[in-house]
C-alpha positions as a LaTeX table, in Angstrom:
\begin{tabular}{lrrr}
\hline
Residue & $x$ (\AA) & $y$ (\AA) & $z$ (\AA) \\
\hline
Met1 & 94.46 & 82.80 & 104.69 \\
Thr2 & 90.95 & 83.03 & 106.12 \\
Pro3 & 90.72 & 86.00 & 108.49 \\
Ser4 & 89.50 & 85.31 & 112.02 \\
Pro5 & 86.49 & 87.46 & 113.00 \\
Ala6 & 87.72 & 87.50 & 116.60 \\
Ser7 & 91.16 & 88.71 & 115.52 \\
Tyr8 & 89.62 & 91.36 & 113.28 \\
Asn9 & 87.39 & 92.60 & 116.11 \\
Asp10 & 90.42 & 92.75 & 118.40 \\
Leu11 & 92.30 & 94.78 & 115.77 \\
Gln12 & 89.45 & 97.27 & 115.53 \\
Leu13 & 89.34 & 97.59 & 119.32 \\
Arg14 & 93.10 & 98.29 & 119.42 \\
Ile15 & 92.75 & 100.96 & 116.71 \\
Lys16 & 89.95 & 102.66 & 118.64 \\
Thr17 & 92.00 & 102.51 & 121.83 \\
Ile18 & 94.96 & 104.42 & 120.39 \\
Leu19 & 92.90 & 107.03 & 118.52 \\
Pro20 & 91.80 & 110.26 & 120.25 \\
Ala21 & 88.16 & 110.13 & 121.30 \\
Thr22 & 87.13 & 112.57 & 118.59 \\
Tyr23 & 87.96 & 109.89 & 115.97 \\
Arg24 & 86.81 & 106.70 & 117.67 \\
Asp25 & 83.52 & 106.34 & 115.78 \\
Cys26 & 84.36 & 108.21 & 112.59 \\
Tyr27 & 87.97 & 107.43 & 111.65 \\
Glu28 & 86.91 & 105.44 & 108.57 \\
Ser29 & 85.43 & 108.64 & 107.12 \\
Val30 & 88.49 & 110.88 & 107.72 \\
Gln31 & 89.92 & 112.13 & 104.44 \\
Pro32 & 93.65 & 112.72 & 103.77 \\
Val33 & 93.11 & 116.37 & 102.82 \\
Ser34 & 95.44 & 119.09 & 104.04 \\
Met35 & 94.19 & 122.36 & 105.53 \\
Gly36 & 97.18 & 124.17 & 104.07 \\
Ser37 & 100.23 & 125.54 & 105.81 \\
Ala38 & 100.05 & 128.25 & 108.47 \\
Gly39 & 102.35 & 131.22 & 107.88 \\
Leu40 & 105.04 & 132.29 & 110.33 \\
Lys41 & 104.24 & 135.01 & 112.87 \\
Phe42 & 106.96 & 137.10 & 114.45 \\
Ala43 & 107.16 & 138.59 & 117.94 \\
Pro44 & 108.34 & 142.19 & 118.51 \\
Asp45 & 111.87 & 140.90 & 119.13 \\
Gly46 & 111.95 & 139.45 & 115.60 \\
Gln47 & 111.79 & 135.82 & 116.69 \\
Val48 & 109.10 & 133.45 & 115.44 \\
Ala49 & 106.11 & 133.34 & 117.79 \\
Trp50 & 105.69 & 129.60 & 117.46 \\
Asn51 & 102.96 & 129.41 & 120.08 \\
Glu52 & 100.77 & 131.90 & 118.17 \\
Ile53 & 100.75 & 130.28 & 114.72 \\
Trp54 & 98.08 & 127.61 & 114.98 \\
Thr55 & 94.45 & 127.77 & 116.07 \\
Thr56 & 93.69 & 124.27 & 114.78 \\
Phe57 & 95.44 & 121.35 & 113.10 \\
Cys58 & 94.88 & 118.91 & 110.23 \\
Asp59 & 93.57 & 115.49 & 111.16 \\
Leu60 & 96.17 & 113.10 & 112.50 \\
Ala61 & 97.73 & 110.79 & 109.94 \\
Met62 & 96.99 & 108.08 & 112.53 \\
Ala63 & 93.28 & 108.74 & 111.95 \\
Gly64 & 93.61 & 108.88 & 108.16 \\
Gly65 & 94.52 & 112.53 & 107.73 \\
Pro66 & 97.35 & 113.73 & 105.49 \\
Pro67 & 100.90 & 113.09 & 106.73 \\
His68 & 102.53 & 116.34 & 107.78 \\
Lys69 & 105.44 & 115.65 & 105.41 \\
Gly70 & 105.15 & 114.14 & 101.96 \\
Lys71 & 108.62 & 112.57 & 102.28 \\
Leu72 & 110.44 & 111.38 & 105.39 \\
Leu73 & 112.31 & 114.19 & 107.19 \\
Leu74 & 115.62 & 112.78 & 108.44 \\
Pro75 & 118.30 & 114.14 & 110.79 \\
Ala76 & 121.57 & 115.40 & 109.35 \\
Thr77 & 124.45 & 113.00 & 108.90 \\
Pro78 & 127.54 & 113.36 & 111.14 \\
Ala79 & 129.49 & 114.60 & 108.11 \\
Ala80 & 126.93 & 117.34 & 107.39 \\
Ile81 & 126.99 & 118.47 & 111.03 \\
Ala82 & 130.80 & 118.51 & 111.11 \\
Ala83 & 130.85 & 120.63 & 107.94 \\
Asp84 & 128.80 & 123.44 & 109.55 \\
Pro85 & 128.69 & 123.06 & 113.35 \\
Ala86 & 127.83 & 126.71 & 114.05 \\
Arg87 & 124.71 & 126.60 & 111.88 \\
His88 & 123.76 & 123.26 & 113.41 \\
Gln89 & 123.84 & 124.80 & 116.87 \\
Gln90 & 121.59 & 127.63 & 115.66 \\
Val91 & 119.07 & 125.13 & 114.30 \\
Leu92 & 119.12 & 123.10 & 117.52 \\
Ala93 & 118.52 & 126.25 & 119.57 \\
Glu94 & 115.57 & 127.38 & 117.45 \\
Ile95 & 113.92 & 123.96 & 117.38 \\
Cys96 & 114.30 & 123.67 & 121.15 \\
Arg97 & 112.90 & 127.18 & 121.66 \\
Gly98 & 109.91 & 126.41 & 119.43 \\
Ile99 & 109.17 & 123.05 & 121.06 \\
Ala100 & 109.31 & 124.61 & 124.53 \\
Leu101 & 106.82 & 127.29 & 123.44 \\
Val102 & 104.30 & 124.92 & 121.84 \\
Thr103 & 104.47 & 122.00 & 124.29 \\
Glu104 & 105.80 & 123.46 & 127.58 \\
Leu105 & 107.86 & 120.27 & 127.88 \\
Pro106 & 111.57 & 120.21 & 128.81 \\
Val107 & 113.67 & 120.07 & 125.64 \\
Gln108 & 117.38 & 120.24 & 124.89 \\
Pro109 & 119.88 & 119.19 & 122.22 \\
Ser110 & 120.31 & 115.44 & 122.38 \\
Pro111 & 123.69 & 113.89 & 123.24 \\
His112 & 123.18 & 112.06 & 119.93 \\
Pro113 & 124.20 & 114.40 & 117.06 \\
Gly114 & 121.37 & 115.40 & 114.74 \\
Trp115 & 118.58 & 115.18 & 117.32 \\
Val116 & 116.79 & 117.23 & 119.97 \\
Gln117 & 115.51 & 115.51 & 123.10 \\
Ile118 & 112.12 & 116.08 & 124.74 \\
Glu119 & 111.18 & 114.86 & 128.21 \\
Cys120 & 107.61 & 113.57 & 128.32 \\
Pro121 & 105.71 & 113.21 & 131.61 \\
Asp122 & 105.53 & 109.42 & 131.21 \\
Pro123 & 106.62 & 106.67 & 128.79 \\
Val124 & 103.06 & 106.11 & 127.53 \\
Met125 & 102.89 & 109.64 & 126.12 \\
Ala126 & 106.36 & 109.23 & 124.59 \\
Gly127 & 105.35 & 105.90 & 123.05 \\
Trp128 & 102.12 & 107.27 & 121.61 \\
Leu129 & 103.91 & 110.32 & 120.18 \\
Leu130 & 106.54 & 108.01 & 118.64 \\
Arg131 & 103.81 & 106.15 & 116.74 \\
Ala132 & 101.85 & 109.28 & 115.79 \\
Ile133 & 104.89 & 111.28 & 114.60 \\
Thr134 & 106.24 & 108.35 & 112.57 \\
Met135 & 102.95 & 108.33 & 110.66 \\
Glu136 & 103.45 & 112.06 & 109.95 \\
Asn137 & 106.73 & 111.25 & 108.09 \\
Val138 & 109.13 & 112.89 & 110.52 \\
Ala139 & 112.00 & 110.83 & 111.93 \\
Val140 & 111.51 & 110.18 & 115.65 \\
Arg141 & 112.95 & 107.94 & 118.35 \\
Ala142 & 111.83 & 107.18 & 121.90 \\
His143 & 113.32 & 105.54 & 124.96 \\
Gly144 & 111.40 & 105.61 & 128.22 \\
Thr145 & 110.12 & 109.15 & 128.75 \\
Leu146 & 112.57 & 110.63 & 126.22 \\
Leu147 & 111.50 & 111.50 & 122.68 \\
Glu148 & 113.97 & 112.61 & 119.99 \\
Leu149 & 113.21 & 114.65 & 116.88 \\
Pro150 & 115.59 & 115.46 & 113.99 \\
Ala151 & 117.73 & 118.50 & 113.24 \\
Gly152 & 120.48 & 119.53 & 110.85 \\
Pro153 & 122.49 & 122.52 & 109.63 \\
Ala154 & 120.62 & 122.58 & 106.30 \\
Tyr155 & 117.25 & 122.97 & 108.04 \\
Arg156 & 115.50 & 126.20 & 107.02 \\
Leu157 & 113.31 & 128.28 & 109.35 \\
Glu158 & 110.20 & 128.24 & 107.16 \\
Lys159 & 110.63 & 124.63 & 106.05 \\
Glu160 & 112.33 & 121.88 & 108.10 \\
Ile161 & 112.54 & 123.77 & 111.41 \\
Lys162 & 108.86 & 124.62 & 111.11 \\
Asn163 & 108.11 & 120.99 & 110.13 \\
Val164 & 109.65 & 119.64 & 113.33 \\
Ile165 & 107.94 & 122.19 & 115.58 \\
Thr166 & 104.60 & 121.77 & 113.82 \\
Val167 & 104.57 & 117.98 & 114.10 \\
Ile168 & 105.21 & 118.00 & 117.84 \\
Ala169 & 102.68 & 120.82 & 118.31 \\
Lys170 & 100.07 & 118.85 & 116.36 \\
Thr171 & 100.57 & 115.50 & 118.06 \\
Thr172 & 100.89 & 116.85 & 121.61 \\
His173 & 97.73 & 118.90 & 120.99 \\
Tyr174 & 95.79 & 115.74 & 120.21 \\
Trp175 & 97.30 & 113.90 & 123.18 \\
Val176 & 96.68 & 116.69 & 125.72 \\
Glu177 & 93.42 & 118.14 & 124.42 \\
His178 & 91.64 & 115.09 & 122.97 \\
Met179 & 92.54 & 112.26 & 125.35 \\
Trp180 & 90.84 & 111.58 & 128.69 \\
Pro181 & 93.00 & 110.19 & 131.52 \\
Ala182 & 91.08 & 106.91 & 131.32 \\
Gln183 & 91.99 & 106.55 & 127.66 \\
Glu184 & 95.63 & 107.36 & 128.34 \\
Arg185 & 95.61 & 104.56 & 130.92 \\
Ala186 & 93.98 & 102.22 & 128.38 \\
Ile187 & 96.70 & 103.03 & 125.85 \\
Gly188 & 99.38 & 102.26 & 128.43 \\
Glu189 & 97.68 & 98.96 & 129.23 \\
Leu190 & 97.50 & 98.10 & 125.52 \\
Phe191 & 101.19 & 98.86 & 124.97 \\
Ala192 & 102.08 & 96.74 & 128.02 \\
Ala193 & 99.88 & 93.86 & 126.86 \\
Leu194 & 101.37 & 93.82 & 123.34 \\
Glu195 & 105.02 & 94.12 & 124.35 \\
Pro196 & 105.70 & 90.57 & 125.71 \\
His197 & 104.61 & 88.72 & 122.55 \\
Ser198 & 104.81 & 91.53 & 119.95 \\
Pro199 & 107.55 & 94.00 & 120.97 \\
Leu200 & 107.36 & 97.32 & 119.16 \\
Leu201 & 109.00 & 96.87 & 115.75 \\
Thr202 & 111.04 & 99.92 & 114.73 \\
Pro203 & 113.33 & 100.57 & 111.76 \\
Asn204 & 117.04 & 99.91 & 112.14 \\
Pro205 & 118.85 & 102.57 & 110.07 \\
Asp206 & 121.91 & 100.31 & 109.94 \\
Ala207 & 119.93 & 97.51 & 108.30 \\
Pro208 & 121.07 & 96.67 & 104.76 \\
Pro209 & 118.47 & 96.92 & 101.98 \\
Leu210 & 116.38 & 93.79 & 102.11 \\
Thr211 & 113.31 & 92.44 & 100.39 \\
Pro212 & 111.97 & 89.76 & 102.73 \\
Pro213 & 111.53 & 86.47 & 100.88 \\
Gly214 & 107.93 & 85.71 & 99.99 \\
Ile215 & 106.51 & 89.08 & 101.05 \\
Glu216 & 105.04 & 89.86 & 97.63 \\
Gln217 & 103.53 & 86.39 & 97.30 \\
Thr218 & 101.97 & 86.41 & 100.77 \\
Thr219 & 100.69 & 90.01 & 100.74 \\
Gly220 & 100.12 & 90.83 & 97.07 \\
Leu221 & 102.01 & 94.11 & 97.60 \\
Thr222 & 104.99 & 94.87 & 95.34 \\
Pro223 & 108.22 & 96.12 & 96.97 \\
Thr224 & 109.39 & 99.51 & 95.71 \\
Pro225 & 113.02 & 100.63 & 95.13 \\
Ala226 & 114.91 & 101.20 & 98.41 \\
Leu227 & 114.94 & 104.88 & 99.40 \\
Tyr228 & 115.45 & 104.86 & 103.18 \\
Asp229 & 117.70 & 102.79 & 105.40 \\
Gly230 & 115.61 & 100.61 & 107.70 \\
Trp231 & 112.39 & 100.99 & 105.72 \\
Leu232 & 110.78 & 98.75 & 103.10 \\
Gly233 & 108.35 & 100.36 & 100.66 \\
Leu234 & 105.34 & 98.41 & 99.42 \\
Ala235 & 103.11 & 99.71 & 96.62 \\
Cys236 & 99.41 & 99.86 & 97.53 \\
Pro237 & 96.64 & 100.28 & 94.94 \\
Thr238 & 95.13 & 103.35 & 96.62 \\
Val239 & 95.73 & 105.92 & 99.36 \\
Ala240 & 92.82 & 104.37 & 101.25 \\
Ala241 & 94.52 & 100.98 & 101.26 \\
Ala242 & 97.80 & 102.47 & 102.52 \\
Val243 & 95.98 & 104.40 & 105.26 \\
Trp244 & 94.09 & 101.29 & 106.36 \\
Leu245 & 97.28 & 99.25 & 106.57 \\
Ile246 & 99.41 & 101.79 & 108.48 \\
Arg247 & 96.66 & 102.15 & 111.07 \\
Ala248 & 96.37 & 98.37 & 111.41 \\
Leu249 & 100.15 & 97.97 & 111.66 \\
Val250 & 100.57 & 100.60 & 114.36 \\
Ala251 & 97.71 & 99.02 & 116.32 \\
Ser252 & 99.71 & 95.77 & 116.02 \\
Asn253 & 102.84 & 97.39 & 117.55 \\
Val254 & 104.68 & 97.98 & 114.27 \\
Leu255 & 105.75 & 101.50 & 113.27 \\
Ala256 & 104.48 & 102.38 & 109.79 \\
Arg257 & 103.94 & 105.36 & 107.54 \\
Arg258 & 103.04 & 106.17 & 103.95 \\
Glu259 & 104.16 & 108.42 & 101.12 \\
Glu260 & 101.23 & 108.78 & 98.73 \\
Thr261 & 100.25 & 105.15 & 97.98 \\
Thr262 & 103.51 & 103.60 & 99.17 \\
Leu263 & 103.33 & 101.88 & 102.54 \\
Tyr264 & 106.60 & 101.92 & 104.49 \\
Val265 & 107.27 & 99.21 & 107.06 \\
Pro266 & 110.31 & 98.79 & 109.33 \\
Leu267 & 113.21 & 96.44 & 108.73 \\
Asn268 & 115.14 & 95.40 & 111.80 \\
Pro269 & 117.27 & 92.24 & 111.46 \\
Thr270 & 118.17 & 92.41 & 115.15 \\
Thr271 & 114.62 & 92.14 & 116.50 \\
Asp272 & 112.94 & 90.55 & 113.46 \\
Pro273 & 115.44 & 88.38 & 111.53 \\
Ala274 & 114.54 & 88.00 & 107.84 \\
Ala275 & 111.40 & 90.05 & 108.62 \\
Arg276 & 109.52 & 86.87 & 109.46 \\
Arg277 & 107.20 & 88.51 & 112.00 \\
Leu278 & 106.57 & 91.46 & 109.70 \\
Thr279 & 105.74 & 89.23 & 106.72 \\
Ala280 & 103.34 & 87.05 & 108.71 \\
Leu281 & 101.56 & 90.08 & 110.18 \\
Leu282 & 101.25 & 91.80 & 106.80 \\
Ala283 & 99.80 & 88.64 & 105.28 \\
Glu284 & 97.11 & 88.58 & 107.98 \\
Leu285 & 96.34 & 92.29 & 107.71 \\
Cys286 & 96.15 & 92.17 & 103.91 \\
Ala287 & 93.69 & 89.30 & 104.23 \\
Phe288 & 91.56 & 91.44 & 106.54 \\
Ala289 & 91.83 & 94.36 & 104.10 \\
Arg290 & 90.63 & 92.22 & 101.20 \\
Glu291 & 87.72 & 90.93 & 103.24 \\
Gln292 & 86.80 & 94.55 & 103.99 \\
Gln293 & 87.23 & 95.38 & 100.28 \\
Val294 & 90.01 & 97.86 & 101.03 \\
Leu295 & 92.53 & 95.94 & 98.92 \\
\hline
\end{tabular}
């Protein structure tokens, strides 16, 4: 495939549109290096002072920074919740308390077991957070203005609970503090323009393991063993290649993330039978990446 310069320029414009202004002219130079983890701080009542922990954050994974989690953080299964419902309620309460402190957004346990539900001011913010948090390797869902983040009875205060609160603190910080209203409007216009011909492609956790036919031949990327329902792993030669591709995919209305050099893309037989759209898009993006000497 010979990449189209016009299509490549459009891709770059879409990437710049969704990135906070601080990254728009320098995202290619962002390095996936972590700042390290902030320690917990406790208020006089013994509870974690979630709103006092961070003074700054690592770069967004969307911009090329390190994903907040090395592996995907998933919600608990119904069986795990049923086995320890009291502890699950404690975890839900603490995650909701922390999210309220760091975002000042309405939050409550979701009617769907294993999730907490956040009310965003508008669907554009919820949609942008969905994309940004996915790239941080934390399970997330969105519908309209509602955003859902994971929970479970095995979540520990200093680990998984902190992970969930940190990722929403980080991403809402970039949305609120680093986006101008004009850019937020431009993001909403981009999402609306993409949706009719390229609806947002999300993973279907009920999808059976599938290696789309021809994906290795058309992309040059080798599928990895199945680890997550609804996600297909593809081995990239470098971290830089994986970062380039997840950014390009998300700018093309496809959720994506990476674990080290493995690119994860969504499988959804309901909205993308046999992953035909995904395969065609990846073939085009890999061609762009080779032209740019990323692959």
